[in-house]
Amino acid sequence: MDHAADAHRTDLMTITRFVLNEQSKYPESRGDFTILLSHIVLGCKFVCSAVNKAGLAKLIGLAGETNIQGEEQKKLDVLSNDVFVNALISSGRTSVLVSEEDEEATFVEPSHRGKYCVVFDPLDGSSNIDCGVSIGTIFGIYTLDHTDEPTTEDVLKPGNEMVAAGYCMYGSSCMLVLSTGTGVHGFTLDPSLGEFILTHPDIKIPKKGNIYSVNEGNAQNWDGPTTKYVEKCKFPKDGSPAKSLRYVGSMVADVHRTLLYGGIFLYPADKKSPTGKLRVLYEVFPMSFLMEQAGGQAFTGQKRALDLVPEKIHERSPIFLGSYDDVEEIKALYAEDEKKN
Ligand code: AFP
């Protein structure tokens, strides 16, 4: 009998047990983060179940509303947003919530307030829902550092001040990837137990990868460094093999693959969208936080992504993130370009 394998099967490291273990390293901790996380986990399980049942439950299709970015909202977006807002408020551990789906930040009633602010995209990649492609929830967590009335300033902070970030991918399996600032850990939902189990401890992104991931349909509008970089991926002049292109169009899926296999994910600025498409607070920051914690890098075309200081809650930024060496290459091209201009 393989006792080690048996112990692995019977001594399960659930996400709650994992976070409690982490918490025990900080004697002053009162368990607030564990409680907050358990509410986020509940939201993820609910959305996972709704995504799995979407076809059956007729949740696919438009809800008849448009969100603040002018995009059509799907029924699942509306449902996921409601689920997360309710779960976060009822945790009693949050004061400010910023959701991709809500124009304004939500300020929690004083009776339910707690010391965290959560920024999130409840269902990212929703244009992929109808064809059953992986979609996900992305979140980032800040600490409220005062006891005055909370304001949006409490979340308009650089990503390097986040205390935790993660995403849940609703794909062929449901996987929650989390960092509390001490590495990146992946938990897979065991549907029979209804528990996220640690399956990918201490994820490290390969130092260099052989995949690039970008919407090449926008190529005619790219700037010089992005154009040169993608050209290098396809026609390398140093004798290295050309990179493969993989692009799902769902950030969680594209970043998840990048994290596990290495390579680079790009959503650059272009002439039509000079600040890029992806949102700083709940797309760029959480994914950049995870990339850095896994040993990769995240760059905006100008600076380290986590050093950005957003001025608006729905601000956008170009983003290049992934394997350390691959991001170094794009940084060098932008530095060269800056010297010339
Ligand atoms: P949707 O939520 O509208 O599907 O957008 C998804 C997303 O915000 C992000 O998940 C993708 O990486 C990116 O947009 C894809 O954008 P393009 O469709 O322009 O490639």
GROMACS .gro file of C-alpha atoms and ligand atoms in nm, residues 71 124-128 215 247 249-251 265 267 277-279 283, ligand 1:
model
   37
   71GLU     CA    1  -2.125   4.641  -2.274
  124ASP     CA    2  -1.477   3.810  -1.643
  125GLY     CA    3  -1.484   3.690  -2.004
  126SER     CA    4  -1.860   3.692  -2.022
  127SER     CA    5  -1.864   3.712  -2.402
  128ASN     CA    6  -1.740   3.352  -2.382
  215ASN     CA    7  -0.563   3.969  -2.973
  247TYR     CA    8  -0.557   3.337  -2.709
  249GLY     CA    9  -1.011   3.607  -2.496
  250SER     CA   10  -1.094   3.536  -2.133
  251MET     CA   11  -0.827   3.691  -1.910
  265PHE     CA   12  -0.001   3.770  -2.208
  267TYR     CA   13  -0.326   4.358  -2.383
  277LYS     CA   14  -0.889   4.761  -2.249
  278LEU     CA   15  -0.828   4.590  -1.918
  279ARG     CA   16  -0.926   4.749  -1.589
  283GLU     CA   17  -0.798   4.285  -1.377
  342AFP     P1   18  -1.566   4.024  -2.182
  342AFP     O1   19  -1.598   4.012  -2.034
  342AFP     O2   20  -1.642   4.132  -2.252
  342AFP     O3   21  -1.573   3.892  -2.252
  342AFP     O4   22  -1.414   4.075  -2.189
  342AFP     C1   23  -1.314   3.993  -2.142
  342AFP     C2   24  -1.191   4.074  -2.117
  342AFP     O5   25  -1.217   4.179  -2.027
  342AFP     C3   26  -1.076   3.987  -2.066
  342AFP     O6   27  -1.118   3.879  -1.991
  342AFP     C4   28  -1.005   3.946  -2.192
  342AFP     O7   29  -0.869   3.921  -2.171
  342AFP     C5   30  -1.027   4.061  -2.284
  342AFP     O8   31  -1.144   4.129  -2.238
  342AFP     C6   32  -1.048   4.018  -2.425
  342AFP     O9   33  -1.065   4.130  -2.505
  342AFP     P2   34  -1.075   4.119  -2.666
  342AFP    O10   35  -1.206   4.051  -2.694
  342AFP    O11   36  -1.070   4.260  -2.712
  342AFP    O12   37  -0.958   4.036  -2.712
   0.00000   0.00000   0.00000
